[in-house]
Amino acid sequence: MFSVKKTSGKARRGQLEVGHGVMETPFFMPIATRGAVKTLSSRDMKDLGAQILLSNTYHLQMRPGRELMRELGGLHDFMKWDGPILTDSGGYQVFSLAKLNQTDEDGVSFQSHIDGRRIRLTPEGSMAMQAAIGADIIMQFDDVAAGSSSFERYEEAMERSLDWANRCKNSYDESQKLFGIVQGGTYEELRERSAKGLMAIGFDGYAIGGLSVGEDRDLTYRTAASTADLLPEESPRYFMGGGMPEEIIYYVSVGIDMFDCVLPSRNARHGTLFTWPEDPAAAVKRAFEAAQKGAKPEEIAKHLYRKVLITNASFQTDMQPIDEFQDMEDLTFYTRAYLHHLFRTNEILGMRLATMQNIRFYLRMMTELRAILSA
């Protein structure tokens, strides 16, 4: 299923094989929460170079629901995407929608954010919904503690997640690849207990969860690096939900293989673009070398990208391409002045072009990282 082909320090270049194809690692998963990356089609995602998409169990359980999803033939057929899909278990929504739910040892009772109806989600229910979706990689149902939690709350969430991981392992569809999620907040002793407990159960891959949820940024980096060291070398490692470009470069340098984040598409819809300062191969090489030398992420960022707030009035007459170093025709054909105009007039094409820019930036960054690690 997973094999490491080359290494550079702790960074790994590998392959991950699942039901819908073989993916080259490290990779980034654009977020198709409800079965679509906002403003883009499945064909767009192929053109942009996506290897795999991430969708969310909670939101798909709300609509269209388990039975209808099964009747529709699963998410691949429904959204016309023939590549791999990973599904989040819904555990993060337990955390992010905390005011609408009640957690106990058996699972979570939700109040739907759509119509207020009560919905019960358990580890077994999460596995059943992910089976109906037909995802290639599925995540255990977990309990996520906020970044400002006490040691006791982190320990509670970690122990509960281990219990739920065991229940997920006993109830999942074995045609899918099941990943366990390491919890424990920013406490190394809890992370070690969690990792050892998950490895004793045995999973197809291991995710680092419960970070980038409000804790101090330096603690996030330190915890991610130390947790990666705990995980088996022969298994894929997935950092869940962390995602500024410089963060991903850093996480790759400490041995993590898989990433997802809403930032590229969310920032795009608000007019913030990630653009290349020079040829992407050179920019990523400089950034990765800085990461391997121990540079802080803010230093890595200086090599990697320039942020453009396209709604700024300074772009009103800027006839430069959206990004002169991009390799997608629309992004070198249309100007920043035109994109500025589209945002000012609320034309949906503006959000679409901005989303293409940011998603392609992230995917190209991963392509260049793989090339560096293959050399």
mmCIF file of C-alpha atoms in Angstrom:
data_model
loop_
_atom_site.group_PDB
_atom_site.id
_atom_site.type_symbol
_atom_site.label_atom_id
_atom_site.label_comp_id
_atom_site.label_asym_id
_atom_site.label_seq_id
_atom_site.Cartn_x
_atom_site.Cartn_y
_atom_site.Cartn_z
ATOM 1 C CA MET A 1 0.000 0.000 0.000
ATOM 2 C CA PHE A 2 2.720 2.531 0.997
ATOM 3 C CA SER A 3 6.408 2.524 0.212
ATOM 4 C CA VAL A 4 9.178 5.036 0.823
ATOM 5 C CA LYS A 5 11.269 5.467 -2.332
ATOM 6 C CA LYS A 6 13.861 8.036 -1.221
ATOM 7 C CA THR A 7 14.682 10.184 1.782
ATOM 8 C CA SER A 8 16.445 13.488 2.407
ATOM 9 C CA GLY A 9 17.082 13.876 6.109
ATOM 10 C CA LYS A 10 13.715 13.020 7.633
ATOM 11 C CA ALA A 11 11.776 14.034 4.495
ATOM 12 C CA ARG A 12 10.319 11.138 2.507
ATOM 13 C CA ARG A 13 9.402 10.560 -1.128
ATOM 14 C CA GLY A 14 6.957 7.698 -1.500
ATOM 15 C CA GLN A 15 3.964 6.072 -3.160
ATOM 16 C CA LEU A 16 0.575 5.322 -1.655
ATOM 17 C CA GLU A 17 -1.695 2.866 -3.474
ATOM 18 C CA VAL A 18 -5.466 2.766 -2.841
ATOM 19 C CA GLY A 19 -8.508 1.505 -4.713
ATOM 20 C CA HIS A 20 -8.754 4.425 -7.136
ATOM 21 C CA GLY A 21 -5.074 4.801 -7.968
ATOM 22 C CA VAL A 22 -1.478 5.344 -6.935
ATOM 23 C CA MET A 23 -0.496 8.687 -5.389
ATOM 24 C CA GLU A 24 2.958 10.174 -5.170
ATOM 25 C CA THR A 25 3.882 11.535 -1.745
ATOM 26 C CA PRO A 26 4.153 14.070 -0.277
ATOM 27 C CA PHE A 27 0.787 15.373 -1.491
ATOM 28 C CA PHE A 28 -1.846 17.982 -0.700
ATOM 29 C CA MET A 29 -5.591 17.261 -0.707
ATOM 30 C CA PRO A 30 -7.902 20.078 -1.821
ATOM 31 C CA ILE A 31 -11.064 20.237 0.278
ATOM 32 C CA ALA A 32 -14.281 19.078 -1.375
ATOM 33 C CA THR A 33 -16.281 19.201 1.869
ATOM 34 C CA ARG A 34 -19.722 18.484 0.430
ATOM 35 C CA GLY A 35 -18.531 16.799 -2.747
ATOM 36 C CA ALA A 36 -17.099 19.863 -4.510
ATOM 37 C CA VAL A 37 -14.170 22.235 -4.178
ATOM 38 C CA LYS A 38 -15.976 25.575 -4.049
ATOM 39 C CA THR A 39 -16.329 27.175 -7.540
ATOM 40 C CA LEU A 40 -14.452 24.281 -9.234
ATOM 41 C CA SER A 41 -15.545 21.052 -10.922
ATOM 42 C CA SER A 42 -14.013 17.580 -10.740
ATOM 43 C CA ARG A 43 -12.633 18.151 -14.235
ATOM 44 C CA ASP A 44 -11.028 21.386 -13.022
ATOM 45 C CA MET A 45 -9.353 19.455 -10.225
ATOM 46 C CA LYS A 46 -7.854 17.008 -12.709
ATOM 47 C CA ASP A 47 -6.576 19.904 -14.844
ATOM 48 C CA LEU A 48 -5.055 21.548 -11.757
ATOM 49 C CA GLY A 49 -3.169 18.365 -10.922
ATOM 50 C CA ALA A 50 -4.994 17.064 -7.837
ATOM 51 C CA GLN A 51 -4.183 13.442 -7.003
ATOM 52 C CA ILE A 52 -6.803 13.075 -4.265
ATOM 53 C CA LEU A 53 -9.679 15.085 -2.765
ATOM 54 C CA LEU A 54 -10.927 15.294 0.824
ATOM 55 C CA SER A 55 -14.620 15.242 1.696
ATOM 56 C CA ASN A 56 -16.346 15.353 5.061
ATOM 57 C CA THR A 57 -18.501 12.680 6.666
ATOM 58 C CA TYR A 58 -20.518 15.033 8.877
ATOM 59 C CA HIS A 59 -21.579 17.367 6.079
ATOM 60 C CA LEU A 60 -22.407 14.529 3.675
ATOM 61 C CA GLN A 61 -24.431 12.829 6.406
ATOM 62 C CA MET A 62 -26.445 16.040 6.757
ATOM 63 C CA ARG A 63 -27.047 16.107 2.996
ATOM 64 C CA PRO A 64 -27.622 13.885 1.067
ATOM 65 C CA GLY A 65 -27.455 11.378 3.965
ATOM 66 C CA ARG A 66 -26.294 7.785 4.248
ATOM 67 C CA GLU A 67 -29.123 5.993 2.460
ATOM 68 C CA LEU A 68 -29.317 8.393 -0.459
ATOM 69 C CA MET A 69 -25.526 8.405 -0.809
ATOM 70 C CA ARG A 70 -25.589 4.616 -1.022
ATOM 71 C CA GLU A 71 -28.463 4.751 -3.530
ATOM 72 C CA LEU A 72 -26.503 7.252 -5.657
ATOM 73 C CA GLY A 73 -23.603 4.817 -5.888
ATOM 74 C CA GLY A 74 -21.175 6.627 -3.619
ATOM 75 C CA LEU A 75 -19.347 9.905 -3.926
ATOM 76 C CA HIS A 76 -17.053 8.985 -6.835
ATOM 77 C CA ASP A 77 -19.979 8.409 -9.200
ATOM 78 C CA PHE A 78 -21.991 11.265 -7.723
ATOM 79 C CA MET A 79 -19.339 13.958 -8.250
ATOM 80 C CA LYS A 80 -17.761 12.325 -11.326
ATOM 81 C CA TRP A 81 -14.317 12.061 -9.765
ATOM 82 C CA ASP A 82 -12.397 8.912 -10.644
ATOM 83 C CA GLY A 83 -9.386 9.569 -8.402
ATOM 84 C CA PRO A 84 -8.901 8.726 -4.725
ATOM 85 C CA ILE A 85 -11.003 10.335 -1.978
ATOM 86 C CA LEU A 86 -10.216 10.651 1.728
ATOM 87 C CA THR A 87 -13.003 11.355 4.192
ATOM 88 C CA ASP A 88 -12.663 13.080 7.549
ATOM 89 C CA SER A 89 -14.676 11.138 10.121
ATOM 90 C CA GLY A 90 -16.692 14.072 11.479
ATOM 91 C CA GLY A 91 -14.609 14.345 14.652
ATOM 92 C CA TYR A 92 -13.424 17.843 13.836
ATOM 93 C CA GLN A 93 -17.038 18.998 13.424
ATOM 94 C CA VAL A 94 -17.697 17.705 16.945
ATOM 95 C CA PHE A 95 -15.079 20.224 18.026
ATOM 96 C CA SER A 96 -15.952 23.119 15.702
ATOM 97 C CA LEU A 97 -19.718 22.846 16.283
ATOM 98 C CA ALA A 98 -19.376 22.217 20.021
ATOM 99 C CA LYS A 99 -22.371 24.400 20.897
ATOM 100 C CA LEU A 100 -24.604 22.119 18.829
ATOM 101 C CA ASN A 101 -23.559 18.754 20.245
ATOM 102 C CA GLN A 102 -23.191 16.667 23.377
ATOM 103 C CA THR A 103 -20.351 14.131 23.674
ATOM 104 C CA ASP A 104 -20.434 10.986 25.805
ATOM 105 C CA GLU A 105 -18.383 7.797 25.879
ATOM 106 C CA ASP A 106 -20.505 6.150 23.185
ATOM 107 C CA GLY A 107 -20.517 8.987 20.637
ATOM 108 C CA VAL A 108 -21.922 12.427 19.896
ATOM 109 C CA SER A 109 -25.485 13.751 19.647
ATOM 110 C CA PHE A 110 -25.695 16.569 17.105
ATOM 111 C CA GLN A 111 -28.211 19.275 16.564
ATOM 112 C CA SER A 112 -28.166 19.764 12.806
ATOM 113 C CA HIS A 113 -26.859 23.200 11.820
ATOM 114 C CA ILE A 114 -29.254 23.016 8.839
ATOM 115 C CA ASP A 115 -32.671 22.251 10.334
ATOM 116 C CA GLY A 116 -32.119 21.653 14.063
ATOM 117 C CA ARG A 117 -32.946 17.923 14.036
ATOM 118 C CA ARG A 118 -31.050 15.646 16.425
ATOM 119 C CA ILE A 119 -28.513 13.277 14.875
ATOM 120 C CA ARG A 120 -26.420 10.631 16.600
ATOM 121 C CA LEU A 121 -22.865 9.931 15.385
ATOM 122 C CA THR A 122 -20.845 7.065 16.850
ATOM 123 C CA PRO A 123 -17.616 5.378 15.729
ATOM 124 C CA GLU A 124 -19.687 2.643 14.100
ATOM 125 C CA GLY A 125 -21.979 5.204 12.467
ATOM 126 C CA SER A 126 -19.007 7.138 11.118
ATOM 127 C CA MET A 127 -17.600 3.948 9.586
ATOM 128 C CA ALA A 128 -20.986 3.132 8.017
ATOM 129 C CA MET A 129 -21.312 6.620 6.513
ATOM 130 C CA GLN A 130 -17.758 6.511 5.154
ATOM 131 C CA ALA A 131 -18.525 3.114 3.626
ATOM 132 C CA ALA A 132 -21.609 4.592 1.930
ATOM 133 C CA ILE A 133 -19.470 7.452 0.605
ATOM 134 C CA GLY A 134 -17.023 4.879 -0.747
ATOM 135 C CA ALA A 135 -13.869 6.801 0.195
ATOM 136 C CA ASP A 136 -10.522 5.135 -0.456
ATOM 137 C CA ILE A 137 -9.032 6.365 2.827
ATOM 138 C CA ILE A 138 -11.225 6.791 5.884
ATOM 139 C CA MET A 139 -10.444 8.302 9.257
ATOM 140 C CA GLN A 140 -11.291 6.953 12.676
ATOM 141 C CA PHE A 141 -13.885 8.912 14.649
ATOM 142 C CA ASP A 142 -12.020 10.957 17.255
ATOM 143 C CA ASP A 143 -12.487 13.480 20.042
ATOM 144 C CA VAL A 144 -10.687 16.795 19.436
ATOM 145 C CA ALA A 145 -9.735 19.058 22.368
ATOM 146 C CA ALA A 146 -9.359 22.808 21.849
ATOM 147 C CA GLY A 147 -5.849 24.302 21.812
ATOM 148 C CA SER A 148 -6.380 26.017 25.164
ATOM 149 C CA SER A 149 -7.445 22.835 26.987
ATOM 150 C CA SER A 150 -6.119 21.551 30.296
ATOM 151 C CA PHE A 151 -3.925 18.458 30.559
ATOM 152 C CA GLU A 152 -6.949 16.595 31.927
ATOM 153 C CA ARG A 153 -9.105 17.486 28.902
ATOM 154 C CA TYR A 154 -6.338 16.512 26.473
ATOM 155 C CA GLU A 155 -5.941 13.194 28.285
ATOM 156 C CA GLU A 156 -9.688 12.573 28.233
ATOM 157 C CA ALA A 157 -9.881 13.264 24.495
ATOM 158 C CA MET A 158 -6.864 11.055 23.814
ATOM 159 C CA GLU A 159 -8.204 8.109 25.820
ATOM 160 C CA ARG A 160 -11.668 8.439 24.282
ATOM 161 C CA SER A 161 -10.136 8.618 20.793
ATOM 162 C CA LEU A 162 -8.189 5.414 21.470
ATOM 163 C CA ASP A 163 -11.373 3.650 22.555
ATOM 164 C CA TRP A 164 -13.196 4.920 19.481
ATOM 165 C CA ALA A 165 -10.244 3.909 17.269
ATOM 166 C CA ASN A 166 -10.630 0.321 18.455
ATOM 167 C CA ARG A 167 -14.367 0.410 17.729
ATOM 168 C CA CYS A 168 -13.716 1.837 14.275
ATOM 169 C CA LYS A 169 -11.184 -0.909 13.532
ATOM 170 C CA ASN A 170 -13.779 -3.518 14.492
ATOM 171 C CA SER A 171 -16.529 -2.092 12.274
ATOM 172 C CA TYR A 172 -14.990 -0.631 9.105
ATOM 173 C CA ASP A 173 -15.230 -1.884 5.515
ATOM 174 C CA GLU A 174 -11.903 -3.616 4.908
ATOM 175 C CA SER A 175 -11.913 -2.623 1.236
ATOM 176 C CA GLN A 176 -11.064 0.869 2.517
ATOM 177 C CA LYS A 177 -7.833 2.066 4.145
ATOM 178 C CA LEU A 178 -8.387 3.120 7.765
ATOM 179 C CA PHE A 179 -6.140 5.685 9.463
ATOM 180 C CA GLY A 180 -5.801 6.181 13.206
ATOM 181 C CA ILE A 181 -5.459 9.694 14.639
ATOM 182 C CA VAL A 182 -2.859 10.578 17.271
ATOM 183 C CA GLN A 183 -4.252 12.932 19.918
ATOM 184 C CA GLY A 184 -2.807 14.430 23.094
ATOM 185 C CA GLY A 185 -2.661 18.159 22.496
ATOM 186 C CA THR A 186 0.826 19.608 22.932
ATOM 187 C CA TYR A 187 1.892 17.102 25.609
ATOM 188 C CA GLU A 188 4.530 14.689 24.331
ATOM 189 C CA GLU A 189 3.729 12.062 26.972
ATOM 190 C CA LEU A 190 0.080 11.961 25.840
ATOM 191 C CA ARG A 191 1.087 11.873 22.166
ATOM 192 C CA GLU A 192 3.402 8.944 22.863
ATOM 193 C CA ARG A 193 0.678 7.029 24.698
ATOM 194 C CA SER A 194 -1.736 7.729 21.873
ATOM 195 C CA ALA A 195 0.698 6.651 19.146
ATOM 196 C CA LYS A 196 1.632 3.440 20.967
ATOM 197 C CA GLY A 197 -2.030 2.631 21.566
ATOM 198 C CA LEU A 198 -2.907 3.135 17.909
ATOM 199 C CA MET A 199 0.040 1.079 16.685
ATOM 200 C CA ALA A 200 -1.004 -1.751 19.014
ATOM 201 C CA ILE A 201 -4.424 -1.735 17.311
ATOM 202 C CA GLY A 202 -2.826 -1.462 13.866
ATOM 203 C CA PHE A 203 -3.878 0.931 11.075
ATOM 204 C CA ASP A 204 -3.089 1.492 7.403
ATOM 205 C CA GLY A 205 -1.741 4.958 8.188
ATOM 206 C CA TYR A 206 -1.465 7.427 11.052
ATOM 207 C CA ALA A 207 -2.633 11.021 11.285
ATOM 208 C CA ILE A 208 -1.478 13.803 13.578
ATOM 209 C CA GLY A 209 -4.726 15.367 14.778
ATOM 210 C CA GLY A 210 -5.751 17.940 17.336
ATOM 211 C CA LEU A 211 -3.260 20.612 16.235
ATOM 212 C CA SER A 212 -3.800 24.024 14.591
ATOM 213 C CA VAL A 213 -6.865 24.370 16.822
ATOM 214 C CA GLY A 214 -5.800 27.443 18.796
ATOM 215 C CA GLU A 215 -2.513 26.452 20.436
ATOM 216 C CA ASP A 216 0.685 28.477 20.111
ATOM 217 C CA ARG A 217 2.215 28.096 16.635
ATOM 218 C CA ASP A 218 5.676 27.104 17.880
ATOM 219 C CA LEU A 219 4.104 24.356 19.971
ATOM 220 C CA THR A 220 2.300 23.092 16.873
ATOM 221 C CA TYR A 221 5.578 22.729 14.970
ATOM 222 C CA ARG A 222 7.395 21.112 17.870
ATOM 223 C CA THR A 223 4.551 18.675 18.572
ATOM 224 C CA ALA A 224 4.139 17.730 14.907
ATOM 225 C CA ALA A 225 7.854 16.973 14.571
ATOM 226 C CA SER A 226 8.068 14.902 17.754
ATOM 227 C CA THR A 227 4.881 12.997 16.901
ATOM 228 C CA ALA A 228 6.134 12.167 13.396
ATOM 229 C CA ASP A 229 9.193 10.582 15.028
ATOM 230 C CA LEU A 230 6.907 8.244 16.987
ATOM 231 C CA LEU A 231 5.142 6.845 13.919
ATOM 232 C CA PRO A 232 6.170 3.777 11.894
ATOM 233 C CA GLU A 233 8.487 4.461 8.969
ATOM 234 C CA GLU A 234 6.586 1.982 6.784
ATOM 235 C CA SER A 235 3.247 3.825 7.153
ATOM 236 C CA PRO A 236 1.992 7.099 5.636
ATOM 237 C CA ARG A 237 1.860 10.080 8.003
ATOM 238 C CA TYR A 238 -0.858 12.685 7.662
ATOM 239 C CA PHE A 239 -0.958 16.135 9.279
ATOM 240 C CA MET A 240 -4.627 17.051 9.516
ATOM 241 C CA GLY A 241 -5.781 20.571 8.700
ATOM 242 C CA GLY A 242 -2.524 22.513 8.884
ATOM 243 C CA GLY A 243 -1.780 24.428 5.901
ATOM 244 C CA MET A 244 0.060 27.678 5.241
ATOM 245 C CA PRO A 245 2.574 26.870 2.471
ATOM 246 C CA GLU A 246 5.580 27.405 4.735
ATOM 247 C CA GLU A 247 4.062 25.097 7.346
ATOM 248 C CA ILE A 248 3.706 22.304 4.809
ATOM 249 C CA ILE A 249 7.322 22.746 3.702
ATOM 250 C CA TYR A 250 8.381 22.456 7.344
ATOM 251 C CA TYR A 251 6.199 19.401 7.995
ATOM 252 C CA VAL A 252 7.588 17.644 4.910
ATOM 253 C CA SER A 253 11.109 18.316 6.216
ATOM 254 C CA VAL A 254 10.302 16.449 9.463
ATOM 255 C CA GLY A 255 8.858 13.392 7.718
ATOM 256 C CA ILE A 256 5.145 13.985 7.109
ATOM 257 C CA ASP A 257 3.580 12.840 3.828
ATOM 258 C CA MET A 258 -0.035 14.026 3.527
ATOM 259 C CA PHE A 259 -1.758 17.386 3.994
ATOM 260 C CA ASP A 260 -5.088 19.138 3.649
ATOM 261 C CA CYS A 261 -6.341 22.629 4.403
ATOM 262 C CA VAL A 262 -9.184 25.008 3.536
ATOM 263 C CA LEU A 263 -6.779 27.971 3.380
ATOM 264 C CA PRO A 264 -6.076 28.067 -0.370
ATOM 265 C CA SER A 265 -9.747 28.041 -1.364
ATOM 266 C CA ARG A 266 -11.016 30.120 1.578
ATOM 267 C CA ASN A 267 -8.360 32.805 1.116
ATOM 268 C CA ALA A 268 -9.099 32.866 -2.596
ATOM 269 C CA ARG A 269 -12.781 33.607 -2.037
ATOM 270 C CA HIS A 270 -11.764 36.627 0.034
ATOM 271 C CA GLY A 271 -9.334 37.876 -2.605
ATOM 272 C CA THR A 272 -6.020 36.742 -1.084
ATOM 273 C CA LEU A 273 -3.696 34.992 -3.543
ATOM 274 C CA PHE A 274 -0.497 33.012 -3.085
ATOM 275 C CA THR A 275 1.810 33.939 -5.985
ATOM 276 C CA TRP A 276 5.287 32.810 -6.977
ATOM 277 C CA PRO A 277 8.194 35.253 -6.458
ATOM 278 C CA GLU A 278 10.263 33.414 -9.100
ATOM 279 C CA ASP A 279 10.288 30.132 -10.996
ATOM 280 C CA PRO A 280 8.452 27.637 -8.710
ATOM 281 C CA ALA A 281 11.252 25.061 -8.813
ATOM 282 C CA ALA A 282 13.749 27.619 -7.520
ATOM 283 C CA ALA A 283 11.359 29.043 -4.899
ATOM 284 C CA VAL A 284 10.486 25.642 -3.442
ATOM 285 C CA LYS A 285 14.138 24.559 -3.454
ATOM 286 C CA ARG A 286 15.167 27.645 -1.483
ATOM 287 C CA ALA A 287 12.289 27.178 0.963
ATOM 288 C CA PHE A 288 12.962 23.468 1.496
ATOM 289 C CA GLU A 289 16.682 24.010 2.004
ATOM 290 C CA ALA A 290 15.877 26.691 4.573
ATOM 291 C CA ALA A 291 13.537 24.287 6.368
ATOM 292 C CA GLN A 292 16.179 21.568 6.476
ATOM 293 C CA LYS A 293 18.620 24.061 8.004
ATOM 294 C CA GLY A 294 16.151 24.772 10.806
ATOM 295 C CA ALA A 295 14.701 28.091 9.593
ATOM 296 C CA LYS A 296 11.492 29.251 11.230
ATOM 297 C CA PRO A 297 8.390 29.005 9.024
ATOM 298 C CA GLU A 298 8.180 32.792 8.640
ATOM 299 C CA GLU A 299 11.682 32.697 7.125
ATOM 300 C CA ILE A 300 10.683 29.823 4.854
ATOM 301 C CA ALA A 301 7.721 31.895 3.643
ATOM 302 C CA LYS A 302 9.997 34.681 2.399
ATOM 303 C CA HIS A 303 11.518 32.308 -0.144
ATOM 304 C CA LEU A 304 8.247 30.665 -1.138
ATOM 305 C CA TYR A 305 5.487 33.138 -2.011
ATOM 306 C CA ARG A 306 4.143 36.653 -2.142
ATOM 307 C CA LYS A 307 0.650 37.363 -0.856
ATOM 308 C CA VAL A 308 -1.545 39.484 -3.104
ATOM 309 C CA LEU A 309 -4.759 41.047 -1.772
ATOM 310 C CA ILE A 310 -6.398 41.540 -5.139
ATOM 311 C CA THR A 311 -9.167 43.776 -3.747
ATOM 312 C CA ASN A 312 -6.559 46.452 -2.931
ATOM 313 C CA ALA A 313 -7.002 49.579 -5.045
ATOM 314 C CA SER A 314 -3.366 49.384 -6.181
ATOM 315 C CA PHE A 315 -4.352 46.552 -8.554
ATOM 316 C CA GLN A 316 -7.044 48.583 -10.340
ATOM 317 C CA THR A 317 -4.701 49.348 -13.272
ATOM 318 C CA ASP A 318 -2.188 46.484 -12.865
ATOM 319 C CA MET A 319 -1.946 44.825 -16.285
ATOM 320 C CA GLN A 320 0.473 42.126 -15.135
ATOM 321 C CA PRO A 321 -0.757 38.503 -15.314
ATOM 322 C CA ILE A 322 -2.438 37.103 -12.219
ATOM 323 C CA ASP A 323 0.808 35.136 -11.756
ATOM 324 C CA GLU A 324 3.507 35.281 -14.423
ATOM 325 C CA PHE A 325 5.148 32.096 -13.127
ATOM 326 C CA GLN A 326 2.020 29.936 -13.224
ATOM 327 C CA ASP A 327 1.658 27.098 -15.726
ATOM 328 C CA MET A 328 -2.125 27.392 -16.248
ATOM 329 C CA GLU A 329 -3.239 29.454 -19.241
ATOM 330 C CA ASP A 330 -6.064 31.336 -17.502
ATOM 331 C CA LEU A 331 -3.700 32.470 -14.757
ATOM 332 C CA THR A 332 -1.191 33.981 -17.162
ATOM 333 C CA PHE A 333 -3.800 35.211 -19.669
ATOM 334 C CA TYR A 334 -5.993 37.311 -17.331
ATOM 335 C CA THR A 335 -4.564 40.380 -15.604
ATOM 336 C CA ARG A 336 -4.608 41.452 -11.983
ATOM 337 C CA ALA A 337 -6.613 44.512 -12.987
ATOM 338 C CA TYR A 338 -9.300 42.285 -14.459
ATOM 339 C CA LEU A 339 -9.356 40.036 -11.392
ATOM 340 C CA HIS A 340 -9.583 43.141 -9.186
ATOM 341 C CA HIS A 341 -12.558 44.290 -11.265
ATOM 342 C CA LEU A 342 -14.276 40.888 -10.924
ATOM 343 C CA PHE A 343 -14.003 41.027 -7.132
ATOM 344 C CA ARG A 344 -15.174 44.640 -6.974
ATOM 345 C CA THR A 345 -18.265 43.762 -9.046
ATOM 346 C CA ASN A 346 -18.949 40.454 -7.220
ATOM 347 C CA GLU A 347 -18.567 38.354 -10.357
ATOM 348 C CA ILE A 348 -18.255 34.666 -9.498
ATOM 349 C CA LEU A 349 -15.526 34.284 -12.134
ATOM 350 C CA GLY A 350 -13.253 36.247 -9.790
ATOM 351 C CA MET A 351 -13.591 33.652 -7.025
ATOM 352 C CA ARG A 352 -13.127 30.868 -9.554
ATOM 353 C CA LEU A 353 -9.890 32.299 -10.979
ATOM 354 C CA ALA A 354 -8.540 33.090 -7.498
ATOM 355 C CA THR A 355 -9.329 29.563 -6.312
ATOM 356 C CA MET A 356 -7.597 28.097 -9.357
ATOM 357 C CA GLN A 357 -4.555 30.234 -8.576
ATOM 358 C CA ASN A 358 -4.270 29.119 -4.961
ATOM 359 C CA ILE A 359 -5.072 25.441 -5.497
ATOM 360 C CA ARG A 360 -2.572 25.277 -8.355
ATOM 361 C CA PHE A 361 0.022 27.041 -6.179
ATOM 362 C CA TYR A 362 -0.308 24.370 -3.487
ATOM 363 C CA LEU A 363 -0.302 21.462 -5.932
ATOM 364 C CA ARG A 364 2.689 22.836 -7.849
ATOM 365 C CA MET A 365 4.527 23.294 -4.550
ATOM 366 C CA MET A 366 4.022 19.596 -3.810
ATOM 367 C CA THR A 367 5.155 18.626 -7.329
ATOM 368 C CA GLU A 368 8.372 20.574 -6.852
ATOM 369 C CA LEU A 369 8.923 19.044 -3.407
ATOM 370 C CA ARG A 370 8.559 15.557 -4.888
ATOM 371 C CA ALA A 371 11.069 16.453 -7.606
ATOM 372 C CA ILE A 372 13.572 17.652 -4.999
ATOM 373 C CA LEU A 373 13.116 14.467 -2.979
ATOM 374 C CA SER A 374 13.489 12.302 -6.094
ATOM 375 C CA ALA A 375 16.822 13.835 -7.123
#
